[in-house]
Amino acid sequence: MKTYTHPPRDQWKILLARPLQQENETIRQRVEQIIDRVRRDGDAALRELSDQFDGVKLVSPVVTDEEIEAADGRLSETLKAAIRQARENIAAFHGAQKMAPVRVETIPGVVCEQRSVPIRSVGLYVPGGSAPLFSTVLMLAVPAQIAGCREIVLCTPPRRDGTVAPEILWTARLCGVTRIFKVGGAQAVAAMAFGTQSIPKADKVFGPGNRYVTMAKQLLGLSAVAIDMPAGPSEVMVLADGTARAEFVAADLLSQAEHGPDSQAILVTTSAALAKEVAAQVEKQLRALNRADIAARALEESRIFVVASDEEMAAMANCYAAEHLIVETADPEAVALRIEHAGSIFLGHFSPESVGDYASGTNHTLPTSGWAVAYSGVNLDSFCKKITLQRLTAEGLRNIGETVERMATAEGLDAHRNAVTVRLNTCK
């Protein structure tokens, strides 16, 4: 990890740039081709693309009931207990996000309401590959179930032998997933967006993924399906002062670096001594990781910054808009009050990001690549839509009618005005 000491502010955006393995235009062209094939050929395209990208020849993308049942015997009771505990915590936090209906009489005789309605059908994408993320099943399916979504479909890449990791299958059943399919990558997003012979069309697609999955979501979100947010390669920024322990900070940086070679880990600190200690700890801890090669590649695009003050640390955090932001300082709450852009914040020396990834209760599906400036992480509202209602009595229309007539006249919309006028004429 390269270290920068007191970099000028006008260089921050350049120094904080996310890694790009390929030009976005190249990825866009490839994803557009995948989308077209799935839209045109449905399941046949999914079989061909699975063979091409995953090296798996699938007869059908459908995960059978027998496969789901068999997963139960392949998990230890201790892991099942851990998953159940995580589910309880996630359900408790997301269940608390339910909001009562809103009803306001804005003027006598004019009542406005808002109610929450679950999205009927949702498609969940769960990354597989080298690390099948069954924790993502919890993060997406639990709030979908609490919201009351009637159909919860899940797509995840098959393993080399054509099966799905039993951890994903068992967790999906626990969390009320309706149907599961062995499909990964951009083609999975396209399948849920359009529907195929096997996979039903979803009203909204959720889930993190690599650059191809993210690009597919963005392209399909323009016309074919709603999406949760752009969610690409994982990233973490740690803000730390001289009170932080180097071994903790290094562990936090590596916990994101091991996600993939295009992940990024950033340390911003007011202590030059800590910066050196963390760099040494990263090298030491890296050697013990079973995904050391992946983490090492991610660290090539990771950075350490030494700045002058807590204010500068917060300013750099707002410039980066991290997916995960860890604040390991003497007064983390004071630093957090300065943060405007972050997906999820972890306060203090004993709040590792990995706890949020699994079991604290917050959601780990978060905006990446700087999208935290405008997007929230997945929450209960992500699986709902808000419908407004209004009801006017004759008195209410008399009280507000003249206001509407004047505004409609000013905009030159005579029919709008007349819809009020014809009613007022009967109320005199």
JSON list of N, CA, C and O in Angstrom, two decimals, residues 107-110 392-409 416-425 427-428:
[
{"chain": "A", "resi": 107, "resn": "ILE", "atom": "N", "xyz": [-55.65, 21.05, 5.07]},
{"chain": "A", "resi": 107, "resn": "ILE", "atom": "CA", "xyz": [-56.55, 22.20, 5.16]},
{"chain": "A", "resi": 107, "resn": "ILE", "atom": "C", "xyz": [-57.93, 21.59, 5.44]},
{"chain": "A", "resi": 107, "resn": "ILE", "atom": "O", "xyz": [-58.16, 20.44, 5.06]},
{"chain": "A", "resi": 108, "resn": "PRO", "atom": "N", "xyz": [-58.81, 22.26, 6.15]},
{"chain": "A", "resi": 108, "resn": "PRO", "atom": "CA", "xyz": [-60.09, 21.63, 6.47]},
{"chain": "A", "resi": 108, "resn": "PRO", "atom": "C", "xyz": [-60.79, 21.04, 5.24]},
{"chain": "A", "resi": 108, "resn": "PRO", "atom": "O", "xyz": [-60.98, 21.72, 4.24]},
{"chain": "A", "resi": 109, "resn": "GLY", "atom": "N", "xyz": [-61.09, 19.75, 5.33]},
{"chain": "A", "resi": 109, "resn": "GLY", "atom": "CA", "xyz": [-61.76, 19.07, 4.24]},
{"chain": "A", "resi": 109, "resn": "GLY", "atom": "C", "xyz": [-60.83, 18.44, 3.22]},
{"chain": "A", "resi": 109, "resn": "GLY", "atom": "O", "xyz": [-61.29, 17.80, 2.27]},
{"chain": "A", "resi": 110, "resn": "VAL", "atom": "N", "xyz": [-59.50, 18.58, 3.42]},
{"chain": "A", "resi": 110, "resn": "VAL", "atom": "CA", "xyz": [-58.52, 17.97, 2.50]},
{"chain": "A", "resi": 110, "resn": "VAL", "atom": "C", "xyz": [-57.61, 17.05, 3.31]},
{"chain": "A", "resi": 110, "resn": "VAL", "atom": "O", "xyz": [-56.80, 17.52, 4.12]},
{"chain": "A", "resi": 392, "resn": "LEU", "atom": "N", "xyz": [-61.13, 14.69, -0.69]},
{"chain": "A", "resi": 392, "resn": "LEU", "atom": "CA", "xyz": [-61.64, 16.03, -0.43]},
{"chain": "A", "resi": 392, "resn": "LEU", "atom": "C", "xyz": [-63.16, 15.97, -0.24]},
{"chain": "A", "resi": 392, "resn": "LEU", "atom": "O", "xyz": [-63.86, 15.27, -0.98]},
{"chain": "A", "resi": 393, "resn": "THR", "atom": "N", "xyz": [-63.64, 16.70, 0.75]},
{"chain": "A", "resi": 393, "resn": "THR", "atom": "CA", "xyz": [-65.06, 16.92, 0.86]},
{"chain": "A", "resi": 393, "resn": "THR", "atom": "C", "xyz": [-65.42, 18.15, 0.03]},
{"chain": "A", "resi": 393, "resn": "THR", "atom": "O", "xyz": [-64.54, 18.85, -0.49]},
{"chain": "A", "resi": 394, "resn": "ALA", "atom": "N", "xyz": [-66.71, 18.42, -0.09]},
{"chain": "A", "resi": 394, "resn": "ALA", "atom": "CA", "xyz": [-67.12, 19.63, -0.80]},
{"chain": "A", "resi": 394, "resn": "ALA", "atom": "C", "xyz": [-66.52, 20.86, -0.12]},
{"chain": "A", "resi": 394, "resn": "ALA", "atom": "O", "xyz": [-66.07, 21.81, -0.80]},
{"chain": "A", "resi": 395, "resn": "GLU", "atom": "N", "xyz": [-66.51, 20.86, 1.21]},
{"chain": "A", "resi": 395, "resn": "GLU", "atom": "CA", "xyz": [-65.90, 21.97, 1.93]},
{"chain": "A", "resi": 395, "resn": "GLU", "atom": "C", "xyz": [-64.42, 22.09, 1.60]},
{"chain": "A", "resi": 395, "resn": "GLU", "atom": "O", "xyz": [-63.88, 23.19, 1.38]},
{"chain": "A", "resi": 396, "resn": "GLY", "atom": "N", "xyz": [-63.73, 20.94, 1.53]},
{"chain": "A", "resi": 396, "resn": "GLY", "atom": "CA", "xyz": [-62.32, 20.96, 1.21]},
{"chain": "A", "resi": 396, "resn": "GLY", "atom": "C", "xyz": [-62.06, 21.54, -0.16]},
{"chain": "A", "resi": 396, "resn": "GLY", "atom": "O", "xyz": [-61.11, 22.33, -0.35]},
{"chain": "A", "resi": 397, "resn": "LEU", "atom": "N", "xyz": [-62.88, 21.16, -1.13]},
{"chain": "A", "resi": 397, "resn": "LEU", "atom": "CA", "xyz": [-62.68, 21.70, -2.48]},
{"chain": "A", "resi": 397, "resn": "LEU", "atom": "C", "xyz": [-62.93, 23.21, -2.50]},
{"chain": "A", "resi": 397, "resn": "LEU", "atom": "O", "xyz": [-62.22, 23.95, -3.19]},
{"chain": "A", "resi": 398, "resn": "ARG", "atom": "N", "xyz": [-63.94, 23.66, -1.75]},
{"chain": "A", "resi": 398, "resn": "ARG", "atom": "CA", "xyz": [-64.17, 25.11, -1.69]},
{"chain": "A", "resi": 398, "resn": "ARG", "atom": "C", "xyz": [-62.97, 25.82, -1.07]},
{"chain": "A", "resi": 398, "resn": "ARG", "atom": "O", "xyz": [-62.58, 26.91, -1.49]},
{"chain": "A", "resi": 399, "resn": "ASN", "atom": "N", "xyz": [-62.34, 25.18, -0.07]},
{"chain": "A", "resi": 399, "resn": "ASN", "atom": "CA", "xyz": [-61.21, 25.82, 0.63]},
{"chain": "A", "resi": 399, "resn": "ASN", "atom": "C", "xyz": [-59.96, 25.91, -0.23]},
{"chain": "A", "resi": 399, "resn": "ASN", "atom": "O", "xyz": [-59.17, 26.84, -0.09]},
{"chain": "A", "resi": 400, "resn": "ILE", "atom": "N", "xyz": [-59.78, 24.93, -1.11]},
{"chain": "A", "resi": 400, "resn": "ILE", "atom": "CA", "xyz": [-58.53, 24.88, -1.89]},
{"chain": "A", "resi": 400, "resn": "ILE", "atom": "C", "xyz": [-58.73, 25.18, -3.37]},
{"chain": "A", "resi": 400, "resn": "ILE", "atom": "O", "xyz": [-57.77, 25.43, -4.10]},
{"chain": "A", "resi": 401, "resn": "GLY", "atom": "N", "xyz": [-59.98, 25.17, -3.82]},
{"chain": "A", "resi": 401, "resn": "GLY", "atom": "CA", "xyz": [-60.24, 25.26, -5.26]},
{"chain": "A", "resi": 401, "resn": "GLY", "atom": "C", "xyz": [-59.70, 26.49, -5.93]},
{"chain": "A", "resi": 401, "resn": "GLY", "atom": "O", "xyz": [-59.09, 26.42, -7.01]},
{"chain": "A", "resi": 402, "resn": "GLU", "atom": "N", "xyz": [-59.89, 27.66, -5.30]},
{"chain": "A", "resi": 402, "resn": "GLU", "atom": "CA", "xyz": [-59.42, 28.89, -5.95]},
{"chain": "A", "resi": 402, "resn": "GLU", "atom": "C", "xyz": [-57.91, 28.89, -6.12]},
{"chain": "A", "resi": 402, "resn": "GLU", "atom": "O", "xyz": [-57.39, 29.38, -7.13]},
{"chain": "A", "resi": 403, "resn": "THR", "atom": "N", "xyz": [-57.21, 28.34, -5.16]},
{"chain": "A", "resi": 403, "resn": "THR", "atom": "CA", "xyz": [-55.74, 28.23, -5.25]},
{"chain": "A", "resi": 403, "resn": "THR", "atom": "C", "xyz": [-55.34, 27.42, -6.48]},
{"chain": "A", "resi": 403, "resn": "THR", "atom": "O", "xyz": [-54.45, 27.80, -7.25]},
{"chain": "A", "resi": 404, "resn": "VAL", "atom": "N", "xyz": [-56.01, 26.28, -6.67]},
{"chain": "A", "resi": 404, "resn": "VAL", "atom": "CA", "xyz": [-55.69, 25.41, -7.81]},
{"chain": "A", "resi": 404, "resn": "VAL", "atom": "C", "xyz": [-56.05, 26.10, -9.12]},
{"chain": "A", "resi": 404, "resn": "VAL", "atom": "O", "xyz": [-55.30, 26.04, -10.10]},
{"chain": "A", "resi": 405, "resn": "GLU", "atom": "N", "xyz": [-57.21, 26.78, -9.17]},
{"chain": "A", "resi": 405, "resn": "GLU", "atom": "CA", "xyz": [-57.63, 27.48, -10.39]},
{"chain": "A", "resi": 405, "resn": "GLU", "atom": "C", "xyz": [-56.59, 28.52, -10.80]},
{"chain": "A", "resi": 405, "resn": "GLU", "atom": "O", "xyz": [-56.24, 28.63, -11.99]},
{"chain": "A", "resi": 406, "resn": "ARG", "atom": "N", "xyz": [-56.13, 29.30, -9.84]},
{"chain": "A", "resi": 406, "resn": "ARG", "atom": "CA", "xyz": [-55.15, 30.35, -10.16]},
{"chain": "A", "resi": 406, "resn": "ARG", "atom": "C", "xyz": [-53.84, 29.74, -10.68]},
{"chain": "A", "resi": 406, "resn": "ARG", "atom": "O", "xyz": [-53.25, 30.25, -11.64]},
{"chain": "A", "resi": 407, "resn": "MET", "atom": "N", "xyz": [-53.38, 28.66, -10.05]},
{"chain": "A", "resi": 407, "resn": "MET", "atom": "CA", "xyz": [-52.12, 28.03, -10.47]},
{"chain": "A", "resi": 407, "resn": "MET", "atom": "C", "xyz": [-52.25, 27.40, -11.85]},
{"chain": "A", "resi": 407, "resn": "MET", "atom": "O", "xyz": [-51.35, 27.53, -12.69]},
{"chain": "A", "resi": 408, "resn": "ALA", "atom": "N", "xyz": [-53.38, 26.71, -12.10]},
{"chain": "A", "resi": 408, "resn": "ALA", "atom": "CA", "xyz": [-53.58, 26.08, -13.41]},
{"chain": "A", "resi": 408, "resn": "ALA", "atom": "C", "xyz": [-53.67, 27.13, -14.50]},
{"chain": "A", "resi": 408, "resn": "ALA", "atom": "O", "xyz": [-53.14, 26.96, -15.61]},
{"chain": "A", "resi": 409, "resn": "THR", "atom": "N", "xyz": [-54.34, 28.25, -14.21]},
{"chain": "A", "resi": 409, "resn": "THR", "atom": "CA", "xyz": [-54.44, 29.34, -15.20]},
{"chain": "A", "resi": 409, "resn": "THR", "atom": "C", "xyz": [-53.07, 29.90, -15.52]},
{"chain": "A", "resi": 409, "resn": "THR", "atom": "O", "xyz": [-52.74, 30.15, -16.68]},
{"chain": "A", "resi": 416, "resn": "HIS", "atom": "N", "xyz": [-57.04, 21.46, -16.53]},
{"chain": "A", "resi": 416, "resn": "HIS", "atom": "CA", "xyz": [-56.78, 21.28, -15.10]},
{"chain": "A", "resi": 416, "resn": "HIS", "atom": "C", "xyz": [-57.69, 22.20, -14.28]},
{"chain": "A", "resi": 416, "resn": "HIS", "atom": "O", "xyz": [-58.29, 21.78, -13.29]},
{"chain": "A", "resi": 417, "resn": "ARG", "atom": "N", "xyz": [-57.74, 23.47, -14.69]},
{"chain": "A", "resi": 417, "resn": "ARG", "atom": "CA", "xyz": [-58.58, 24.42, -13.97]},
{"chain": "A", "resi": 417, "resn": "ARG", "atom": "C", "xyz": [-60.04, 24.01, -14.02]},
{"chain": "A", "resi": 417, "resn": "ARG", "atom": "O", "xyz": [-60.77, 24.05, -13.02]},
{"chain": "A", "resi": 418, "resn": "ASN", "atom": "N", "xyz": [-60.48, 23.55, -15.20]},
{"chain": "A", "resi": 418, "resn": "ASN", "atom": "CA", "xyz": [-61.89, 23.24, -15.38]},
{"chain": "A", "resi": 418, "resn": "ASN", "atom": "C", "xyz": [-62.34, 22.05, -14.53]},
{"chain": "A", "resi": 418, "resn": "ASN", "atom": "O", "xyz": [-63.50, 21.98, -14.10]},
{"chain": "A", "resi": 419, "resn": "ALA", "atom": "N", "xyz": [-61.42, 21.08, -14.28]},
{"chain": "A", "resi": 419, "resn": "ALA", "atom": "CA", "xyz": [-61.77, 19.93, -13.45]},
{"chain": "A", "resi": 419, "resn": "ALA", "atom": "C", "xyz": [-62.14, 20.37, -12.04]},
{"chain": "A", "resi": 419, "resn": "ALA", "atom": "O", "xyz": [-62.94, 19.71, -11.36]},
{"chain": "A", "resi": 420, "resn": "VAL", "atom": "N", "xyz": [-61.59, 21.50, -11.60]},
{"chain": "A", "resi": 420, "resn": "VAL", "atom": "CA", "xyz": [-61.95, 22.08, -10.31]},
{"chain": "A", "resi": 420, "resn": "VAL", "atom": "C", "xyz": [-63.21, 22.94, -10.45]},
{"chain": "A", "resi": 420, "resn": "VAL", "atom": "O", "xyz": [-64.15, 22.84, -9.65]},
{"chain": "A", "resi": 421, "resn": "THR", "atom": "N", "xyz": [-63.25, 23.77, -11.48]},
{"chain": "A", "resi": 421, "resn": "THR", "atom": "CA", "xyz": [-64.34, 24.74, -11.64]},
{"chain": "A", "resi": 421, "resn": "THR", "atom": "C", "xyz": [-65.70, 24.07, -11.75]},
{"chain": "A", "resi": 421, "resn": "THR", "atom": "O", "xyz": [-66.67, 24.50, -11.13]},
{"chain": "A", "resi": 422, "resn": "VAL", "atom": "N", "xyz": [-65.79, 22.98, -12.56]},
{"chain": "A", "resi": 422, "resn": "VAL", "atom": "CA", "xyz": [-67.09, 22.33, -12.74]},
{"chain": "A", "resi": 422, "resn": "VAL", "atom": "C", "xyz": [-67.61, 21.77, -11.42]},
{"chain": "A", "resi": 422, "resn": "VAL", "atom": "O", "xyz": [-68.83, 21.69, -11.21]},
{"chain": "A", "resi": 423, "resn": "ARG", "atom": "N", "xyz": [-66.71, 21.37, -10.53]},
{"chain": "A", "resi": 423, "resn": "ARG", "atom": "CA", "xyz": [-67.14, 20.87, -9.23]},
{"chain": "A", "resi": 423, "resn": "ARG", "atom": "C", "xyz": [-67.53, 22.03, -8.30]},
{"chain": "A", "resi": 423, "resn": "ARG", "atom": "O", "xyz": [-68.54, 21.92, -7.58]},
{"chain": "A", "resi": 424, "resn": "LEU", "atom": "N", "xyz": [-66.74, 23.11, -8.33]},
{"chain": "A", "resi": 424, "resn": "LEU", "atom": "CA", "xyz": [-67.08, 24.25, -7.48]},
{"chain": "A", "resi": 424, "resn": "LEU", "atom": "C", "xyz": [-68.45, 24.82, -7.84]},
{"chain": "A", "resi": 424, "resn": "LEU", "atom": "O", "xyz": [-69.19, 25.30, -6.97]},
{"chain": "A", "resi": 425, "resn": "ASN", "atom": "N", "xyz": [-68.82, 24.74, -9.14]},
{"chain": "A", "resi": 425, "resn": "ASN", "atom": "CA", "xyz": [-70.12, 25.28, -9.57]},
{"chain": "A", "resi": 425, "resn": "ASN", "atom": "C", "xyz": [-71.28, 24.52, -8.93]},
{"chain": "A", "resi": 425, "resn": "ASN", "atom": "O", "xyz": [-72.39, 25.05, -8.86]},
{"chain": "A", "resi": 427, "resn": "CYS", "atom": "N", "xyz": [-71.03, 23.30, -5.86]},
{"chain": "A", "resi": 427, "resn": "CYS", "atom": "CA", "xyz": [-70.90, 23.38, -4.41]},
{"chain": "A", "resi": 427, "resn": "CYS", "atom": "C", "xyz": [-71.39, 24.72, -3.84]},
{"chain": "A", "resi": 427, "resn": "CYS", "atom": "O", "xyz": [-71.30, 24.97, -2.63]},
{"chain": "A", "resi": 428, "resn": "LYS", "atom": "N", "xyz": [-71.84, 25.60, -4.72]},
{"chain": "A", "resi": 428, "resn": "LYS", "atom": "CA", "xyz": [-72.25, 26.93, -4.25]},
{"chain": "A", "resi": 428, "resn": "LYS", "atom": "C", "xyz": [-73.61, 26.89, -3.59]},
{"chain": "A", "resi": 428, "resn": "LYS", "atom": "O", "xyz": [-74.45, 26.07, -3.90]}
]
